Amino acid sequence: MIYLVSGGSGSGKSACAEEMAVLAGGAELVYIATMEVIGEEGKRKVCRHQRLRAGKGFVTVECPRNLQEINLGGCGEERVILLECILNLAANELFGEDIKKAEERGNDTPKGREETVESAVLKRAKKAAERMKEGIRNLEEQCRLLVIVSGDVFSDGVDYGEETNAYLALLGEMNCWIGARASKVVEVVCGIPVRLKGMGMEV
């Protein structure tokens, strides 16, 4: 079973998702951290999230990409997983250096017929979506409840370059795919959870 929690930056979506995971009453709480810590701002964000989780019983697993490789062991019937978050995961899967290097090694396009930047990044985004979906299915099979945090970055109306547009398209595809699979979808607005789909497990 999947719950999807979305919202804008600073909306309170992380706190809401953590509360939903704790209220679910699993004997084992696992926090999948997808953020690659870069710079002081990244460190501050990680520290803030660690303070939010303190004392709630979460075991943290750091996995910035390749969720399909996670093996938590056991049957998972009493396990609740919190995946934080799709925005970081999508960026890591799409723009990670190891992803780009693998793409370069596998590029067999004949000279004189090189792909455009747009077609190359869209091809990479398609592969990223496949890996992310496989990874989420893998986590879903290892728990009773998978709470997924995503975000709203689609409201500014700005036309970006090819790589950013490919990232936004990847996020949009993943949000729709997860939302369709989810038993419950919540959008957090100004710290207030607004239920878009599903019932039960009050927050």
mmCIF file of C-alpha atoms in Angstrom:
data_model
loop_
_atom_site.group_PDB
_atom_site.id
_atom_site.type_symbol
_atom_site.label_atom_id
_atom_site.label_comp_id
_atom_site.label_asym_id
_atom_site.label_seq_id
_atom_site.Cartn_x
_atom_site.Cartn_y
_atom_site.Cartn_z
ATOM 1 C CA MET A 1 0.000 0.000 0.000
ATOM 2 C CA ILE A 2 1.239 3.493 -0.885
ATOM 3 C CA TYR A 3 0.478 6.921 0.543
ATOM 4 C CA LEU A 4 1.699 9.934 -1.451
ATOM 5 C CA VAL A 5 2.346 13.244 0.328
ATOM 6 C CA SER A 6 3.079 16.288 -1.809
ATOM 7 C CA GLY A 7 3.382 20.038 -1.326
ATOM 8 C CA GLY A 8 5.491 23.095 -1.994
ATOM 9 C CA SER A 9 8.837 23.932 -0.402
ATOM 10 C CA GLY A 10 8.466 24.534 3.335
ATOM 11 C CA SER A 11 4.812 23.455 3.305
ATOM 12 C CA GLY A 12 5.206 20.893 6.098
ATOM 13 C CA LYS A 13 4.944 17.853 3.828
ATOM 14 C CA SER A 14 7.858 16.042 5.501
ATOM 15 C CA ALA A 15 6.372 16.409 8.979
ATOM 16 C CA CYS A 16 2.997 15.240 7.666
ATOM 17 C CA ALA A 17 4.520 12.176 5.992
ATOM 18 C CA GLU A 18 6.440 11.265 9.145
ATOM 19 C CA GLU A 19 3.281 11.526 11.225
ATOM 20 C CA MET A 20 1.401 9.290 8.780
ATOM 21 C CA ALA A 21 4.182 6.701 8.918
ATOM 22 C CA VAL A 22 4.275 6.729 12.733
ATOM 23 C CA LEU A 23 0.460 6.578 13.030
ATOM 24 C CA ALA A 24 0.438 3.501 10.791
ATOM 25 C CA GLY A 25 1.851 1.580 13.755
ATOM 26 C CA GLY A 26 4.504 -0.541 12.084
ATOM 27 C CA ALA A 27 6.848 -2.516 14.311
ATOM 28 C CA GLU A 28 9.703 -1.385 12.047
ATOM 29 C CA LEU A 29 10.031 2.159 10.692
ATOM 30 C CA VAL A 30 12.519 2.683 7.857
ATOM 31 C CA TYR A 31 13.462 6.091 6.461
ATOM 32 C CA ILE A 32 14.926 6.027 2.929
ATOM 33 C CA ALA A 33 17.009 9.203 2.522
ATOM 34 C CA THR A 34 17.631 10.113 -1.117
ATOM 35 C CA MET A 35 19.363 13.469 -0.693
ATOM 36 C CA GLU A 36 23.009 13.810 -1.700
ATOM 37 C CA VAL A 37 24.419 16.367 0.730
ATOM 38 C CA ILE A 38 26.141 19.219 -1.128
ATOM 39 C CA GLY A 39 27.240 22.402 0.621
ATOM 40 C CA GLU A 40 26.154 24.045 3.847
ATOM 41 C CA GLU A 41 22.522 24.444 2.792
ATOM 42 C CA GLY A 42 22.284 20.706 2.155
ATOM 43 C CA LYS A 43 23.795 19.979 5.581
ATOM 44 C CA ARG A 44 21.310 22.309 7.276
ATOM 45 C CA LYS A 45 18.389 20.610 5.523
ATOM 46 C CA VAL A 46 19.587 17.166 6.591
ATOM 47 C CA CYS A 47 20.012 18.330 10.202
ATOM 48 C CA ARG A 48 16.493 19.777 10.206
ATOM 49 C CA HIS A 49 15.020 16.501 8.934
ATOM 50 C CA GLN A 50 17.031 14.535 11.487
ATOM 51 C CA ARG A 51 15.588 16.699 14.265
ATOM 52 C CA LEU A 52 12.075 16.063 12.917
ATOM 53 C CA ARG A 53 12.640 12.283 13.052
ATOM 54 C CA ALA A 54 14.395 12.230 16.429
ATOM 55 C CA GLY A 55 12.820 9.845 18.923
ATOM 56 C CA LYS A 56 10.289 8.429 16.466
ATOM 57 C CA GLY A 57 12.058 5.101 15.960
ATOM 58 C CA PHE A 58 13.142 5.422 12.322
ATOM 59 C CA VAL A 59 16.091 3.425 11.002
ATOM 60 C CA THR A 60 17.736 5.492 8.251
ATOM 61 C CA VAL A 61 18.918 3.973 4.963
ATOM 62 C CA GLU A 62 20.782 6.362 2.676
ATOM 63 C CA CYS A 63 20.071 5.620 -0.983
ATOM 64 C CA PRO A 64 20.346 8.562 -3.413
ATOM 65 C CA ARG A 65 19.594 6.346 -6.424
ATOM 66 C CA ASN A 66 18.989 2.717 -7.461
ATOM 67 C CA LEU A 67 16.176 1.921 -5.036
ATOM 68 C CA GLN A 68 15.778 -1.369 -6.895
ATOM 69 C CA GLU A 69 18.950 -2.596 -5.159
ATOM 70 C CA ILE A 70 17.634 -2.137 -1.602
ATOM 71 C CA ASN A 71 17.056 -5.382 0.306
ATOM 72 C CA LEU A 72 15.744 -4.850 3.843
ATOM 73 C CA GLY A 73 15.317 -8.556 4.549
ATOM 74 C CA GLY A 74 12.410 -10.353 6.190
ATOM 75 C CA CYS A 75 8.823 -10.475 5.008
ATOM 76 C CA GLY A 76 8.041 -6.827 5.748
ATOM 77 C CA GLU A 77 4.509 -7.421 7.047
ATOM 78 C CA GLU A 78 5.084 -5.074 10.005
ATOM 79 C CA ARG A 79 7.409 -2.658 8.205
ATOM 80 C CA VAL A 80 6.516 0.920 7.294
ATOM 81 C CA ILE A 81 8.835 2.742 4.887
ATOM 82 C CA LEU A 82 9.073 6.508 4.438
ATOM 83 C CA LEU A 83 10.713 7.541 1.146
ATOM 84 C CA GLU A 84 12.021 11.134 1.198
ATOM 85 C CA CYS A 85 11.818 12.319 -1.516
ATOM 86 C CA ILE A 86 10.964 11.966 -5.205
ATOM 87 C CA LEU A 87 12.415 15.389 -6.082
ATOM 88 C CA ASN A 88 15.911 14.405 -4.919
ATOM 89 C CA LEU A 89 15.648 10.907 -6.323
ATOM 90 C CA ALA A 90 14.656 12.180 -9.774
ATOM 91 C CA ALA A 91 17.548 14.657 -9.833
ATOM 92 C CA ASN A 92 20.033 11.973 -8.774
ATOM 93 C CA GLU A 93 18.750 9.436 -11.297
ATOM 94 C CA LEU A 94 18.746 11.977 -14.117
ATOM 95 C CA PHE A 95 21.868 14.041 -13.475
ATOM 96 C CA GLY A 96 24.180 11.847 -11.367
ATOM 97 C CA GLU A 97 27.740 11.638 -12.714
ATOM 98 C CA ASP A 98 27.681 7.842 -12.730
ATOM 99 C CA ILE A 99 24.492 7.949 -14.836
ATOM 100 C CA LYS A 100 26.095 10.295 -17.361
ATOM 101 C CA LYS A 101 29.285 8.205 -17.530
ATOM 102 C CA ALA A 102 27.284 5.031 -18.138
ATOM 103 C CA GLU A 103 25.403 6.857 -20.870
ATOM 104 C CA GLU A 104 28.674 7.948 -22.501
ATOM 105 C CA ARG A 105 30.090 4.403 -22.376
ATOM 106 C CA GLY A 106 26.957 3.028 -23.992
ATOM 107 C CA ASN A 107 26.675 5.699 -26.668
ATOM 108 C CA ASP A 108 27.106 3.940 -30.011
ATOM 109 C CA THR A 109 25.680 6.748 -32.158
ATOM 110 C CA PRO A 110 27.734 6.932 -35.409
ATOM 111 C CA LYS A 111 29.865 10.036 -35.905
ATOM 112 C CA GLY A 112 28.060 12.683 -37.868
ATOM 113 C CA ARG A 113 24.692 11.523 -36.488
ATOM 114 C CA GLU A 114 25.095 12.570 -32.864
ATOM 115 C CA GLU A 115 21.915 13.000 -30.856
ATOM 116 C CA THR A 116 20.787 16.482 -29.975
ATOM 117 C CA VAL A 117 21.029 17.573 -26.315
ATOM 118 C CA GLU A 118 17.257 17.397 -26.063
ATOM 119 C CA SER A 119 16.904 13.853 -27.394
ATOM 120 C CA ALA A 120 19.819 12.635 -25.243
ATOM 121 C CA VAL A 121 18.420 14.040 -21.990
ATOM 122 C CA LEU A 122 14.903 12.824 -22.782
ATOM 123 C CA LYS A 123 16.298 9.353 -23.410
ATOM 124 C CA ARG A 124 18.076 9.556 -20.041
ATOM 125 C CA ALA A 125 14.842 10.717 -18.369
ATOM 126 C CA LYS A 126 12.962 7.736 -19.787
ATOM 127 C CA LYS A 127 15.535 5.353 -18.324
ATOM 128 C CA ALA A 128 15.431 7.226 -15.016
ATOM 129 C CA ALA A 129 11.639 6.800 -14.849
ATOM 130 C CA GLU A 130 12.004 3.063 -15.460
ATOM 131 C CA ARG A 131 14.576 2.732 -12.660
ATOM 132 C CA MET A 132 12.492 4.804 -10.250
ATOM 133 C CA LYS A 133 9.353 2.770 -10.915
ATOM 134 C CA GLU A 134 11.278 -0.475 -10.465
ATOM 135 C CA GLY A 135 12.728 0.860 -7.218
ATOM 136 C CA ILE A 136 9.355 1.895 -5.817
ATOM 137 C CA ARG A 137 7.869 -1.488 -6.696
ATOM 138 C CA ASN A 138 10.826 -3.083 -4.893
ATOM 139 C CA LEU A 139 10.160 -1.060 -1.733
ATOM 140 C CA GLU A 140 6.422 -1.709 -1.944
ATOM 141 C CA GLU A 141 7.068 -5.447 -1.887
ATOM 142 C CA GLN A 142 9.123 -5.120 1.321
ATOM 143 C CA CYS A 143 6.615 -3.315 3.537
ATOM 144 C CA ARG A 144 3.032 -3.021 4.679
ATOM 145 C CA LEU A 145 2.931 0.702 3.932
ATOM 146 C CA LEU A 146 5.151 2.902 1.772
ATOM 147 C CA VAL A 147 4.788 6.643 2.443
ATOM 148 C CA ILE A 148 6.314 8.695 -0.385
ATOM 149 C CA VAL A 149 7.143 12.402 -0.224
ATOM 150 C CA SER A 150 7.118 14.409 -3.443
ATOM 151 C CA GLY A 151 6.708 18.085 -4.250
ATOM 152 C CA ASP A 152 5.072 20.757 -6.339
ATOM 153 C CA VAL A 153 7.561 22.581 -8.567
ATOM 154 C CA PHE A 154 5.247 23.173 -11.503
ATOM 155 C CA SER A 155 3.571 26.457 -10.603
ATOM 156 C CA ASP A 156 5.979 29.202 -11.676
ATOM 157 C CA GLY A 157 5.136 29.090 -15.395
ATOM 158 C CA VAL A 158 8.774 29.625 -16.423
ATOM 159 C CA ASP A 159 10.082 28.002 -19.610
ATOM 160 C CA TYR A 160 13.434 26.402 -18.768
ATOM 161 C CA GLY A 161 16.112 24.744 -20.864
ATOM 162 C CA GLU A 162 15.992 21.150 -22.094
ATOM 163 C CA GLU A 163 17.557 19.503 -19.034
ATOM 164 C CA THR A 164 15.318 21.259 -16.507
ATOM 165 C CA ASN A 165 12.249 20.616 -18.650
ATOM 166 C CA ALA A 166 13.197 16.927 -18.820
ATOM 167 C CA TYR A 167 13.504 16.905 -15.003
ATOM 168 C CA LEU A 168 10.069 18.520 -14.598
ATOM 169 C CA ALA A 169 8.569 16.057 -17.075
ATOM 170 C CA LEU A 170 10.125 13.173 -15.118
ATOM 171 C CA LEU A 171 8.682 14.519 -11.858
ATOM 172 C CA GLY A 172 5.268 14.950 -13.435
ATOM 173 C CA GLU A 173 5.297 11.412 -14.792
ATOM 174 C CA MET A 174 6.375 9.943 -11.455
ATOM 175 C CA ASN A 175 3.831 11.943 -9.433
ATOM 176 C CA CYS A 176 1.020 10.760 -11.725
ATOM 177 C CA TRP A 177 2.251 7.153 -11.677
ATOM 178 C CA ILE A 178 2.590 7.083 -7.879
ATOM 179 C CA GLY A 179 -0.731 8.903 -7.421
ATOM 180 C CA ALA A 180 -2.512 6.288 -9.531
ATOM 181 C CA ARG A 181 -1.001 3.457 -7.434
ATOM 182 C CA ALA A 182 -1.548 5.168 -4.094
ATOM 183 C CA SER A 183 -4.400 4.355 -1.730
ATOM 184 C CA LYS A 184 -4.153 7.864 -0.334
ATOM 185 C CA VAL A 185 -2.872 11.159 -1.757
ATOM 186 C CA VAL A 186 -2.422 14.238 0.439
ATOM 187 C CA GLU A 187 -1.298 17.730 -0.558
ATOM 188 C CA VAL A 188 0.074 19.854 2.274
ATOM 189 C CA VAL A 189 -0.772 23.568 1.966
ATOM 190 C CA CYS A 190 0.516 26.011 4.620
ATOM 191 C CA GLY A 191 1.024 23.102 7.012
ATOM 192 C CA ILE A 192 -2.539 21.829 6.456
ATOM 193 C CA PRO A 193 -2.953 18.362 4.873
ATOM 194 C CA VAL A 194 -5.635 18.369 2.167
ATOM 195 C CA ARG A 195 -6.832 14.901 1.199
ATOM 196 C CA LEU A 196 -7.050 14.402 -2.566
ATOM 197 C CA LYS A 197 -7.613 10.646 -2.607
ATOM 198 C CA GLY A 198 -8.429 7.909 -0.106
ATOM 199 C CA MET A 199 -9.758 7.713 3.449
ATOM 200 C CA GLY A 200 -8.502 6.703 6.884
ATOM 201 C CA MET A 201 -5.232 7.251 8.771
ATOM 202 C CA GLU A 202 -6.053 10.775 9.916
ATOM 203 C CA VAL A 203 -3.239 13.334 10.048
#
